[in-house]
Structure formats: C-alpha cells, structure tokens
Tab-separated table of C-alpha atoms in Angstrom:
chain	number	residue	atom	x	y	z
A	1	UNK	CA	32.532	19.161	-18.127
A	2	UNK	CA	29.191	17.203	-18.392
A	3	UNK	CA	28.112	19.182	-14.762
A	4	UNK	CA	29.441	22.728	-17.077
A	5	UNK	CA	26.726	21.922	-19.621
A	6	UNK	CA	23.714	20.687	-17.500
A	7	UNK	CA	24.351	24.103	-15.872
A	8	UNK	CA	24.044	25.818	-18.991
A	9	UNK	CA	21.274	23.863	-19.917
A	10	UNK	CA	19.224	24.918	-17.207
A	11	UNK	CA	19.897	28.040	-17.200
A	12	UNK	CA	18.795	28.641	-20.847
A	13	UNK	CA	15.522	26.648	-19.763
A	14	UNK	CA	15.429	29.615	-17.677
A	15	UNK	CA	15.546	32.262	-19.717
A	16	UNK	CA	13.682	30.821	-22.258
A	17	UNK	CA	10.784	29.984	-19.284
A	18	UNK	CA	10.397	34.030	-18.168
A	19	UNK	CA	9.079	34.155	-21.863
A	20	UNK	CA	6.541	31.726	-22.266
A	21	UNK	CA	5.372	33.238	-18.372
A	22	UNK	CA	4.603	35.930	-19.916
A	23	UNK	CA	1.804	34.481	-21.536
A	24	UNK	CA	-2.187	34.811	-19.323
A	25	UNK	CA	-3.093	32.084	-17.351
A	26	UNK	CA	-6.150	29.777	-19.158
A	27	UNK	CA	-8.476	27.640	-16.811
A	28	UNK	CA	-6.126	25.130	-17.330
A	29	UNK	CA	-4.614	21.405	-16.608
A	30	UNK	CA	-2.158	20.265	-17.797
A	31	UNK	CA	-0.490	16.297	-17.368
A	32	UNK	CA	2.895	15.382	-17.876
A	33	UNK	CA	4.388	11.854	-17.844
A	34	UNK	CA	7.715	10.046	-18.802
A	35	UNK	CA	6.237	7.211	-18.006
A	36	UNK	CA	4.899	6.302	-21.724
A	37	UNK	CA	4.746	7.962	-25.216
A	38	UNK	CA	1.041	7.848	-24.949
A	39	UNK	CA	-1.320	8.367	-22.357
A	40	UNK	CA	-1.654	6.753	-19.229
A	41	UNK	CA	-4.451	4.970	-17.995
A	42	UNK	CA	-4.683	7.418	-14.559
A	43	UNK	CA	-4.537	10.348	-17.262
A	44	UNK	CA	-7.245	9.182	-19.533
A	45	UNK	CA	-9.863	8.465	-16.408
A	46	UNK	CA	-8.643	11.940	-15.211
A	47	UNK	CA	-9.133	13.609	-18.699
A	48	UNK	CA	-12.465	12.166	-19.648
A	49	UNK	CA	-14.098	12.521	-16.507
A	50	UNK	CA	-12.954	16.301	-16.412
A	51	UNK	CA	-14.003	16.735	-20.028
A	52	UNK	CA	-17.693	15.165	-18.934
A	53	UNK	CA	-18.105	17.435	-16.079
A	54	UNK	CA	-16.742	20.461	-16.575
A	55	UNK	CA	-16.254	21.854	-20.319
A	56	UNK	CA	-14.967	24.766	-19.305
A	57	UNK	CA	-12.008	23.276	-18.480
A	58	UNK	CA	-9.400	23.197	-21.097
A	59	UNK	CA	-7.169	19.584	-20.280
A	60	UNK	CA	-3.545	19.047	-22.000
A	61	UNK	CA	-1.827	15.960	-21.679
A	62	UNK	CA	1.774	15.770	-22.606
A	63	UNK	CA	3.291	12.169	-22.339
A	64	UNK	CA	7.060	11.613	-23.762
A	65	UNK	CA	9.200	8.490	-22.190
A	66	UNK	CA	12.918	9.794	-21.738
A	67	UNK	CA	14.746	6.624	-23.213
A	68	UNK	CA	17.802	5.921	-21.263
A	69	UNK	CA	17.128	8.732	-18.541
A	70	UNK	CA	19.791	10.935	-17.783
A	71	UNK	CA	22.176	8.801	-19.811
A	72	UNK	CA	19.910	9.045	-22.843
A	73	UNK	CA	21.089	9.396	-26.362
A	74	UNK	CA	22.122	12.831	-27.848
A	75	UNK	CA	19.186	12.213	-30.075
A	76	UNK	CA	16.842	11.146	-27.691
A	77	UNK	CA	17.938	14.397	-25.619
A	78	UNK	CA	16.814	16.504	-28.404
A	79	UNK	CA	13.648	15.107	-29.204
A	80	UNK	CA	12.637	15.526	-25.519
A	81	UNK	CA	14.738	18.401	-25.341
A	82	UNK	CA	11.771	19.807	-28.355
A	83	UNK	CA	8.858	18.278	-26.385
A	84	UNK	CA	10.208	20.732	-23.264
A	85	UNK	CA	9.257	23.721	-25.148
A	86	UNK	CA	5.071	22.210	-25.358
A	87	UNK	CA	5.947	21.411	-21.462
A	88	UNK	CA	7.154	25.232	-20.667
A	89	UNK	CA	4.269	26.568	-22.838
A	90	UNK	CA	1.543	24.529	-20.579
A	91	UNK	CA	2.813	24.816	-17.609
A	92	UNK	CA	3.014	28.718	-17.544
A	93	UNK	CA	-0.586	28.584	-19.020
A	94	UNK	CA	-1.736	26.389	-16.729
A	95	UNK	CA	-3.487	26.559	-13.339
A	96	UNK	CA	-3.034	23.207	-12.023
A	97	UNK	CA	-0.033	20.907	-13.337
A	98	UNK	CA	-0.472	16.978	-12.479
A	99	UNK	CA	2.007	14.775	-12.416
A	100	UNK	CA	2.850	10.723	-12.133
A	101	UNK	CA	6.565	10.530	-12.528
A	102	UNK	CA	9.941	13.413	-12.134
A	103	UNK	CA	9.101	16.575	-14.444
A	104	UNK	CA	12.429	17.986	-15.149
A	105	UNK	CA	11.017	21.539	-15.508
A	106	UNK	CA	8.812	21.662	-13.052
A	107	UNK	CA	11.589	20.925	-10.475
A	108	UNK	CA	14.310	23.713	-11.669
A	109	UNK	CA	12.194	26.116	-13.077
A	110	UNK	CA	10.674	29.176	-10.585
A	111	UNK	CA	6.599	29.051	-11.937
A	112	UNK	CA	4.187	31.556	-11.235
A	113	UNK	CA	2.625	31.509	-7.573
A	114	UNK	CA	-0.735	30.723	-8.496
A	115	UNK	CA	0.400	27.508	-10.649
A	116	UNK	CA	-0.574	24.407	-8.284
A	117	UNK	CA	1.446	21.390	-8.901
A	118	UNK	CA	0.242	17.591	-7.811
A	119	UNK	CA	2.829	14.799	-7.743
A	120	UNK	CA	0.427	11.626	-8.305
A	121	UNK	CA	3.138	9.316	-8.475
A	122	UNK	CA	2.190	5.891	-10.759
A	123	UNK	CA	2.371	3.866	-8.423
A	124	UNK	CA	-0.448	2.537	-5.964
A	125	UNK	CA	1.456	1.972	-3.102
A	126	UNK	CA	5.328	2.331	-2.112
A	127	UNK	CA	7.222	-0.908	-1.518
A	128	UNK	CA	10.683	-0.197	-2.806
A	129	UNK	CA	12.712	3.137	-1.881
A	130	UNK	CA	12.888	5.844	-4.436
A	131	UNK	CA	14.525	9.356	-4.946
A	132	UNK	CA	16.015	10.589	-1.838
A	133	UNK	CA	15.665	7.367	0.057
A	134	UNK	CA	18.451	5.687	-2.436
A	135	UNK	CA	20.667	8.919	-2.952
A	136	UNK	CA	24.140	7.352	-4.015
A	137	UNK	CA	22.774	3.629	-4.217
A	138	UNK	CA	23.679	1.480	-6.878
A	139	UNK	CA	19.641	1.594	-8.699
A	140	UNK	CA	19.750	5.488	-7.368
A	141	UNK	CA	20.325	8.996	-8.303
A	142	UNK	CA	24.088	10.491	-7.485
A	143	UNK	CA	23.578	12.969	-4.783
A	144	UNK	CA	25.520	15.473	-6.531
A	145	UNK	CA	22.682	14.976	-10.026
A	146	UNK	CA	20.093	14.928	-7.506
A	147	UNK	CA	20.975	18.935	-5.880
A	148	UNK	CA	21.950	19.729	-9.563
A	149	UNK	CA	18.315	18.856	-10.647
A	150	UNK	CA	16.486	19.602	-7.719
A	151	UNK	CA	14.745	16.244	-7.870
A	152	UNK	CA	10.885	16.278	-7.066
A	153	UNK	CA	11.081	19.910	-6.422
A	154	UNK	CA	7.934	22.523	-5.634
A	155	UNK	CA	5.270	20.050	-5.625
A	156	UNK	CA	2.230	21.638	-3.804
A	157	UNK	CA	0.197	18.085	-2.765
A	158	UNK	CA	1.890	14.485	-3.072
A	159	UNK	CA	-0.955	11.472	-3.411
A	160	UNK	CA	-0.812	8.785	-1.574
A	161	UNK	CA	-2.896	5.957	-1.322
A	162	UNK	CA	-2.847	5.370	2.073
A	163	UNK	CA	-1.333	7.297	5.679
A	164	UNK	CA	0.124	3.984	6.285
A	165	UNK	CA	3.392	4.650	3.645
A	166	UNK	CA	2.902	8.408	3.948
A	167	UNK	CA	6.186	8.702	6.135
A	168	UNK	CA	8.462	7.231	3.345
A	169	UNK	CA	6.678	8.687	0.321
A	170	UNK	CA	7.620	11.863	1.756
A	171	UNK	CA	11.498	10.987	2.581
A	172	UNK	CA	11.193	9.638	-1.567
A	173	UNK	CA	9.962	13.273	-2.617
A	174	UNK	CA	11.838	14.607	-0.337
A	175	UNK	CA	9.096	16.672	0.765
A	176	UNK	CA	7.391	17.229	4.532
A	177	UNK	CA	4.164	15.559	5.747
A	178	UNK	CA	1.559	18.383	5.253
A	179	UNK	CA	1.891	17.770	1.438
A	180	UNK	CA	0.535	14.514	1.376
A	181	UNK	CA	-3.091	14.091	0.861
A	182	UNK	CA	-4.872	10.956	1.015
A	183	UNK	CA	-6.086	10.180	-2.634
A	184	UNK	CA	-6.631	6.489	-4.905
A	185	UNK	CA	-5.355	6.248	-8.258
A	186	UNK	CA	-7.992	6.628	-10.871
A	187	UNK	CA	-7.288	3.451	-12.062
A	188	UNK	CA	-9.280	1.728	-8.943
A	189	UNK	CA	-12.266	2.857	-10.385
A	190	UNK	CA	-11.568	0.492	-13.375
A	191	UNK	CA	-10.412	-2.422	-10.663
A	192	UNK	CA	-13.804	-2.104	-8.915
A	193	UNK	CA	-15.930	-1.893	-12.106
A	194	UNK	CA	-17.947	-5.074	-12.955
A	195	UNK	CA	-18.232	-3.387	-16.152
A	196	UNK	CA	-14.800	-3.089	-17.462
A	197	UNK	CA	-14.250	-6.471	-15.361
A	198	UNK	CA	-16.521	-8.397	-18.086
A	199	UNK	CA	-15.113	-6.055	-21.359
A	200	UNK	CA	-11.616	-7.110	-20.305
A	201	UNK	CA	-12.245	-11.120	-19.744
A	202	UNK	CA	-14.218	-11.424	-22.541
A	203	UNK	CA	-11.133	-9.942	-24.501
A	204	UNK	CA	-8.667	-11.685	-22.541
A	205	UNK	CA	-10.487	-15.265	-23.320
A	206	UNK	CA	-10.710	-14.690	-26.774
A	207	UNK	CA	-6.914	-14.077	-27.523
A	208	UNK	CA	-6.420	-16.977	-24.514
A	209	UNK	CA	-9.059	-19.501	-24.905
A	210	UNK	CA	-7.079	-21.761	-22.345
A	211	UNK	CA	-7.593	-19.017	-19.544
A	212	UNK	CA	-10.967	-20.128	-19.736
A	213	UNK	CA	-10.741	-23.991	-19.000
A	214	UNK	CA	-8.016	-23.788	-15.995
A	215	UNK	CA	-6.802	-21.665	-13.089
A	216	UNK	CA	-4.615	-18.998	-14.133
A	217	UNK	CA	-1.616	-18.197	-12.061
A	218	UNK	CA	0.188	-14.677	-12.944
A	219	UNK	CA	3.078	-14.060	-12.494
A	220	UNK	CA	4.437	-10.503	-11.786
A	221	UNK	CA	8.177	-10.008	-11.020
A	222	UNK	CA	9.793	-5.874	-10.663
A	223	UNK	CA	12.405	-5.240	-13.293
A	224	UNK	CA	15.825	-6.091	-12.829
A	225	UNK	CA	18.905	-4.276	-14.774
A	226	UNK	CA	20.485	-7.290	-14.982
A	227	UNK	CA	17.504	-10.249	-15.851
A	228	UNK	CA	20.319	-13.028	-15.992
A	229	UNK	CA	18.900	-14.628	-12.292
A	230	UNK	CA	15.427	-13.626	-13.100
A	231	UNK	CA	15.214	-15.757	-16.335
A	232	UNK	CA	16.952	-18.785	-14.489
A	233	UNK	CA	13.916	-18.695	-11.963
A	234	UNK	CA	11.414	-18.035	-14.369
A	235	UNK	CA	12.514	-21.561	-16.287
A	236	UNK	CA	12.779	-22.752	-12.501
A	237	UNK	CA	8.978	-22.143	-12.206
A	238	UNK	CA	7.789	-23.470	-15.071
A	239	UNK	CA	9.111	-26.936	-14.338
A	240	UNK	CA	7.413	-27.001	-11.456
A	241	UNK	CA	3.965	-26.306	-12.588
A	242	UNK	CA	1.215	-28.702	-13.576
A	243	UNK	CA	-0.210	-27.346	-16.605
A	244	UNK	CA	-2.749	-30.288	-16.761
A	245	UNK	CA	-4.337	-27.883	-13.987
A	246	UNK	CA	-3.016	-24.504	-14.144
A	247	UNK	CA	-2.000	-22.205	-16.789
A	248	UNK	CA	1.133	-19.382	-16.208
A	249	UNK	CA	0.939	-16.155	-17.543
A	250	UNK	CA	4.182	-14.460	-17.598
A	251	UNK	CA	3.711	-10.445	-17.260
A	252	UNK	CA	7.237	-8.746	-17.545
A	253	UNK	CA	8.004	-5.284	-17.071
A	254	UNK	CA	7.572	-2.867	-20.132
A	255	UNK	CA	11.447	-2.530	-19.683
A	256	UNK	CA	12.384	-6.272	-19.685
A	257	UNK	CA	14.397	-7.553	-22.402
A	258	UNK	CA	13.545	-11.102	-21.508
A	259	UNK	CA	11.991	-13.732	-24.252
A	260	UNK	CA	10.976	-16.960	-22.720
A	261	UNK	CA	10.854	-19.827	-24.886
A	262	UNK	CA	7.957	-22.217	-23.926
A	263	UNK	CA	4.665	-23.702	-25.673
A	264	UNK	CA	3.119	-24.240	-22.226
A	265	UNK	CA	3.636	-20.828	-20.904
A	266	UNK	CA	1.236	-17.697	-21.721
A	267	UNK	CA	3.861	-14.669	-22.455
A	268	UNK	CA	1.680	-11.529	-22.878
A	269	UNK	CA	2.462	-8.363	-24.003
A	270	UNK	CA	-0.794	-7.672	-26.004
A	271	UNK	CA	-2.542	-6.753	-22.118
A	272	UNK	CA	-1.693	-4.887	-19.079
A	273	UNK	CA	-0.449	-6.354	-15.794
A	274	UNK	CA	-3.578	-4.683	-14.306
A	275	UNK	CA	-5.884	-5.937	-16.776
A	276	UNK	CA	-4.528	-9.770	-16.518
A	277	UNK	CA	-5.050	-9.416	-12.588
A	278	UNK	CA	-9.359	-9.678	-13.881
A	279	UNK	CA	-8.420	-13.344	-15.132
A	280	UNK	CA	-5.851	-14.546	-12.207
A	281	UNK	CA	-6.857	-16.989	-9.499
A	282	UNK	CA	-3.427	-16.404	-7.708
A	283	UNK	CA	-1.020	-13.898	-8.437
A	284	UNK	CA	3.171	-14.502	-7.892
A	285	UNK	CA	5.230	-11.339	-7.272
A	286	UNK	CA	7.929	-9.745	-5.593
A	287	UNK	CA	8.974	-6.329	-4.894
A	288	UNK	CA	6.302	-5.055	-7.910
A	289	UNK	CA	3.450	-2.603	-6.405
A	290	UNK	CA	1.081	-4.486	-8.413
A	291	UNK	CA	0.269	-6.566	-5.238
A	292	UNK	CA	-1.816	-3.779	-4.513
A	293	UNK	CA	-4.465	-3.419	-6.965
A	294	UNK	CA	-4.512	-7.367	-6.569
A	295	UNK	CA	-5.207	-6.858	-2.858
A	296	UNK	CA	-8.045	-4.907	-4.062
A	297	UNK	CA	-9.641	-7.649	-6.034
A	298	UNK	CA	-8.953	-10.075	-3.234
A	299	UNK	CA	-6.869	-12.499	-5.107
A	300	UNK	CA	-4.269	-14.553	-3.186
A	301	UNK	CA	-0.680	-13.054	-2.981
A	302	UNK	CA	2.187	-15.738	-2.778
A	303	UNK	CA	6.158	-13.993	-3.076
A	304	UNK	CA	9.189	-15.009	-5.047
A	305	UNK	CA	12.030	-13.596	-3.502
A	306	UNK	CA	14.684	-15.027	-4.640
A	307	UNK	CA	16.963	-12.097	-4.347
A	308	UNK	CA	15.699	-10.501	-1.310
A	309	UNK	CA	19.229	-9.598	0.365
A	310	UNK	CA	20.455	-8.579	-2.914
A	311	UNK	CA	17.569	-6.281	-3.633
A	312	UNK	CA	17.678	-5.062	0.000
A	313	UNK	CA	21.461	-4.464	-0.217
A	314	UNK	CA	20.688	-2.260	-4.086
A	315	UNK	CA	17.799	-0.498	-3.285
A	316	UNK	CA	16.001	-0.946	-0.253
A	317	UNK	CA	12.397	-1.755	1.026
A	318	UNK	CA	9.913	0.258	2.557
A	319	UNK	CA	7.787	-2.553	4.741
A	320	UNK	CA	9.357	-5.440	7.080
A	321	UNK	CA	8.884	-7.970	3.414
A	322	UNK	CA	8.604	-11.209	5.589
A	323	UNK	CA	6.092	-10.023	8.473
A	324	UNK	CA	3.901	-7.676	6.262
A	325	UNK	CA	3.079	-8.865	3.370
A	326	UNK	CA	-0.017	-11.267	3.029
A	327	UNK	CA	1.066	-14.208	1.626
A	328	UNK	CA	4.008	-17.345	1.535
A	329	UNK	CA	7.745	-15.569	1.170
A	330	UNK	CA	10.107	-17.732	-0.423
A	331	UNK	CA	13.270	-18.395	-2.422
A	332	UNK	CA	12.366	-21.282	-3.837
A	333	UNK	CA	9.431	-21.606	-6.653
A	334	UNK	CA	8.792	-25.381	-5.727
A	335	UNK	CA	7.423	-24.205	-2.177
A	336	UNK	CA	5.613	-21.237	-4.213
A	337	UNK	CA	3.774	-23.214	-6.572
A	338	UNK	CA	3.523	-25.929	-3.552
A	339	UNK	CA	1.923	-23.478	-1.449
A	340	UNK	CA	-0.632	-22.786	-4.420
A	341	UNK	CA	-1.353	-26.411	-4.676
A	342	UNK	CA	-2.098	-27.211	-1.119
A	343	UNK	CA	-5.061	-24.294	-1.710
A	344	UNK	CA	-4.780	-23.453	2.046
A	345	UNK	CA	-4.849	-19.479	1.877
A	346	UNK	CA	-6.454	-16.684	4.415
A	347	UNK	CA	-7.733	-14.051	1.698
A	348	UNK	CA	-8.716	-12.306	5.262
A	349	UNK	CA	-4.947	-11.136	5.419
A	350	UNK	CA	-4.893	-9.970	1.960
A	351	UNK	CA	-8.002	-7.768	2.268
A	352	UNK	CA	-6.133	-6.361	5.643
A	353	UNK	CA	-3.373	-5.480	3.797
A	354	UNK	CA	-5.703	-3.213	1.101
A	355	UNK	CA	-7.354	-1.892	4.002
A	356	UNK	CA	-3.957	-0.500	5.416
A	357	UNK	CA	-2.161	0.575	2.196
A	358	UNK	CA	-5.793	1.527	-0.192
A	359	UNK	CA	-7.839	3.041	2.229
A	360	UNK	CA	-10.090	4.728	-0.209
A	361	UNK	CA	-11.839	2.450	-3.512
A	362	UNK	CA	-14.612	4.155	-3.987
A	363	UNK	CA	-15.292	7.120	-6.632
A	364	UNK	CA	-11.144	7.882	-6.912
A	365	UNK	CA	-11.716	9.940	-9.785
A	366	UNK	CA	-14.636	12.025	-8.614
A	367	UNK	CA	-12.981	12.708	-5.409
A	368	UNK	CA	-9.729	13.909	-7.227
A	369	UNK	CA	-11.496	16.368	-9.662
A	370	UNK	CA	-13.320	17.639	-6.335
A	371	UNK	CA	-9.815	18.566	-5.018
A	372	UNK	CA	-8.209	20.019	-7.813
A	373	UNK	CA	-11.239	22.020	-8.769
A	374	UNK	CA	-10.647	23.688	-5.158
A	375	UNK	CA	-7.511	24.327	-5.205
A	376	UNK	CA	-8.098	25.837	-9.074
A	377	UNK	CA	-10.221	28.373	-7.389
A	378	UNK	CA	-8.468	29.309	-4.637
C-alpha cells in the first residue's frame, strides 16, 4: 500500500513538473538543502560571493530539514510536501541547481537538458559509507526505497575534496568517476581566515571566559540512533580529565538528544563544531568528518572508538580506521586523555592526512564560482 502511494506521489510530481517547465529559463542558481531550515554556511559563502561578483546573477536558496526522513510525520510531509512546489518552480527556472544533501525532485523528476546539477555533498571528506554503499544495512536505505526514489539521481558533477576518497564517493552516489571534480568546501575559506579566526575567539572567550586560561580539549563524537553507550563514555571521560589543566567542551550532533549533567564540563550548543575547532588545542573524535577541517588547522587528532566493530558491522567505513588515521585509536578514554597528557604528538602525520584527503585550501569559493560560471555558459 505505502509503495501504491509513493508511486502516485511521484507521478503527480510529474505532471505537476511539465508545468512549471514550461516556464523560460532565468540566469539562474538555485540551492537546495535538507540539511537545516536556514542556510548553510557553504550556501551563504557561495551566495555572497556570487552576489559580489556577478549581479547579474539571480541566486535562490531553498533550505527545509525533512524531520524524520522518509518516516516523517503526515504533517511534516505536507509542509515539505508545500516547500516542493518553490523547489519545482526553481529548478525549471534555473540554469545551474547546487546541492549538499539528497533532493527528492531532482532525482525522479526528468529536467530540462540544459539544467546543470552539482551534488556538493556537506561533508568535507567521506569516512563512513553512505547511499548505495549501505543499501539494506541497518543505518541504510532499503534497496527496494532506494530504485523507487532513484536516490542521488542525474547529478552532472559530484565534489569532492580530494581524488584520494573519489572511488567510494562515487559507489555512495552511485555515480561513475568522470563526475567527480576536485573542489573544497567553501567553508575552508573561513578555516584558513585569520580574520574570522580572531571574530570567532573573541566571541567564543566571552561566552567561555575559562577557554581562555586552560587548554581546551573538544570533543566531537558522530551521532548514534541509540546514545545509551555514547553517554556512558562521555561520563567515562570526564572522570578522567584534570580540569585543574584542561577544560572539555562537549560538541554533540544537531540530532543528539543527549543532556550531560556536569559543572566542570563546557556543553555548547550556542557555536558550531567548526567554529569551536578555532579554540581547541586537541580535538577527540570518532567516525565524525570533522577531523578534517581540524587537519586543516593542524590541531592534534586522538580517536574514541569505543564501538568500532559495532559501527563497522551497522554501517561501514571507508579508510583502514586503525592504520590511516593520524592520531591514538582507542576504546578506552583513560589511554585517550593519557595520550593527551603525555603531549608526545607528530602534527607531521596530521598535516599528511589534509594533504591526502583536502588537497585544495586555497580560494575554494572563487574556484567554485569559476566552474559553475562555465558550465552556465556552455
């Protein structure tokens, strides 16, 4: 029954799609993003630097999360359901379309030929398998959903950061190799900026005087749908640090439901993870791609896997986790926060690591616009 109506659903998309095409084509771009109700920081750089340069260019940006996904609530459904009529409207009228997360129209929909369409996926490097790599997994898409929807469907370029992951971003999209092109997130131009450095630790310091006096270690773990063992070793952590030297800043994932309880801990959600990385002396992870734009600002890397096997068995990895990555792998937080203690570290391996996976840090933006304002007049 539920496949009867998604097929009905689609096809009045459809229909209701040969209409708006028949509206001309503007000199157009238009974003889309589930990954927020507002717009993303890749977006904005994108937007303003296109509105600066060129003001002849007309830039929409359409940004509506899908709470709950596919197994959303009815009303949910029809307030996005609402927002796909902007999306069909823009995307007809557009020239280029850019995205950073699955478009829903853009994959089932048949667009006009000269409508370009750029997958620049939000994340700055691939760590965890995605799409097509987990097909049938238990944190992946039903095979069966995934042909219904024609996941990641008629993208013309996919970014990547680096050749190095190219491979398996491509088995992800499922998509071949010649539509990857080697482009940064716009959001390294912000990592590399002494600028917005300064504007962000001045802010930072003032809501968190303490980051000021002591070493700041940051802790960044992926999201988990069930937190239960996540919590456990966050308390785990904190018993093991000595906040007479360090402070710990907890950053969760937008999606985590987890409160931690502790005077001694910093628990942000006022800034991003990104922007938190401009204050952090070491930085904790796990399977979460922010290791990357820390790699960029050379800050030493140190992994809490405590679930590795598990995670491996749910979703899957893209890199050999123990050999690769640039830093201590462990289960256990006391030989983490040990390791940070002992203040032995090779930064050398971390700043190999951006070299392999963020090949480009230099004018990300710029370069972008260059490439999409080809392929606008072609």
């Amino acid at each position: 029954m539920k496949k009867m109506i998604k097929k009905i659903a689609i096809l009045c998309a459809k229909i209701l799609y040969s209409f708006f095409k028949l509206f001309p084509i503007q000199n157009k771009i238009t974003m889309i993003s589930r990954q927020s109700n507002k717009e993303t920081l890749d977006f904005k750089l994108l937007r303003e630097k296109i509105e600066k340069n060129d003001k002849n260019k007309k830039v929409v940006v359409l940004c509506h999360k899908l709470e709950g996904g596919i197994n959303a609530k009815f009303t949910e459904k029809m307030r996005y359901g609402i927002h796909m009529l902007s999306q069909m409207y823009n995307i007809a009228t557009s020239k280029v379309v850019i995205l950073d997360s699955y478009c829903i129209l853009i994959s089932i929909l048949k667009h006009k030929k000269k409508l370009k369409v750029i997958q620049m996926w939000h994340s700055m490097g691939t760590m965890k398998k995605f799409g097509y790599q987990i097909l049938n997994m238990e944190e992946g898409s039903k095979k069966e959903v995934a042909t219904l929807m024609k996941m990641h469907k008629n993208y013309d370029y996919v970014f990547a950061s680096s050749m190095a992951y190219a491979k398996q971003l491509a088995e992800g999209f499922g998509c071949t190799l010649d539509k990857i092109r080697i482009f940064s997130l716009p959001r390294v131009d912000l990592l590399t900026s002494e600028e917005y450095k300064k504007m962000i630790v001045e802010k930072i310091e003032e809501k968190y005087p303490v980051t000021a006096k002591k070493k700041n270690i940051l802790y960044c773990p992926t999201f988990r749908k069930d937190e239960r063992r996540l919590k456990e070793e966050i308390y785990k952590m904190i018993k093991e640090v000595d906040f007479n030297k360090y402070n710990l800043i907890i950053k969760l994932h937008p999606l985590s439901r987890i409160e931690i309880n502790s005077q001694e801990v910093i628990f942000d959600k006022e800034f991003s993870s990104m922007d938190m990385l401009f204050i952090a002396d070491y930085v904790i992870s796990d399977y979460s791609c922010i290791i990357y734009e820390a790699s960029i600002l050379k800050i030493p890397l140190f992994f809490l896997a405590f679930d590795l096997q598990e995670y491996i068995n749910k979703r899957g990895l893209t890199i050999d986790y123990k050999k690769e990555l640039p830093g201590i792998v462990s289960k256990d937080a006391k030989k983490i926060i040990e390791a940070i203690n002992s203040d032995k570290y090779n930064i050398e391996e971390v700043e190999q690591f951006r070299k392999k996976y963020v090949t480009n840090i230099k004018d990300c933006t710029e370069k972008i616009l260059e490439f999409v304002d080809k392929i606008m007049k072609e």
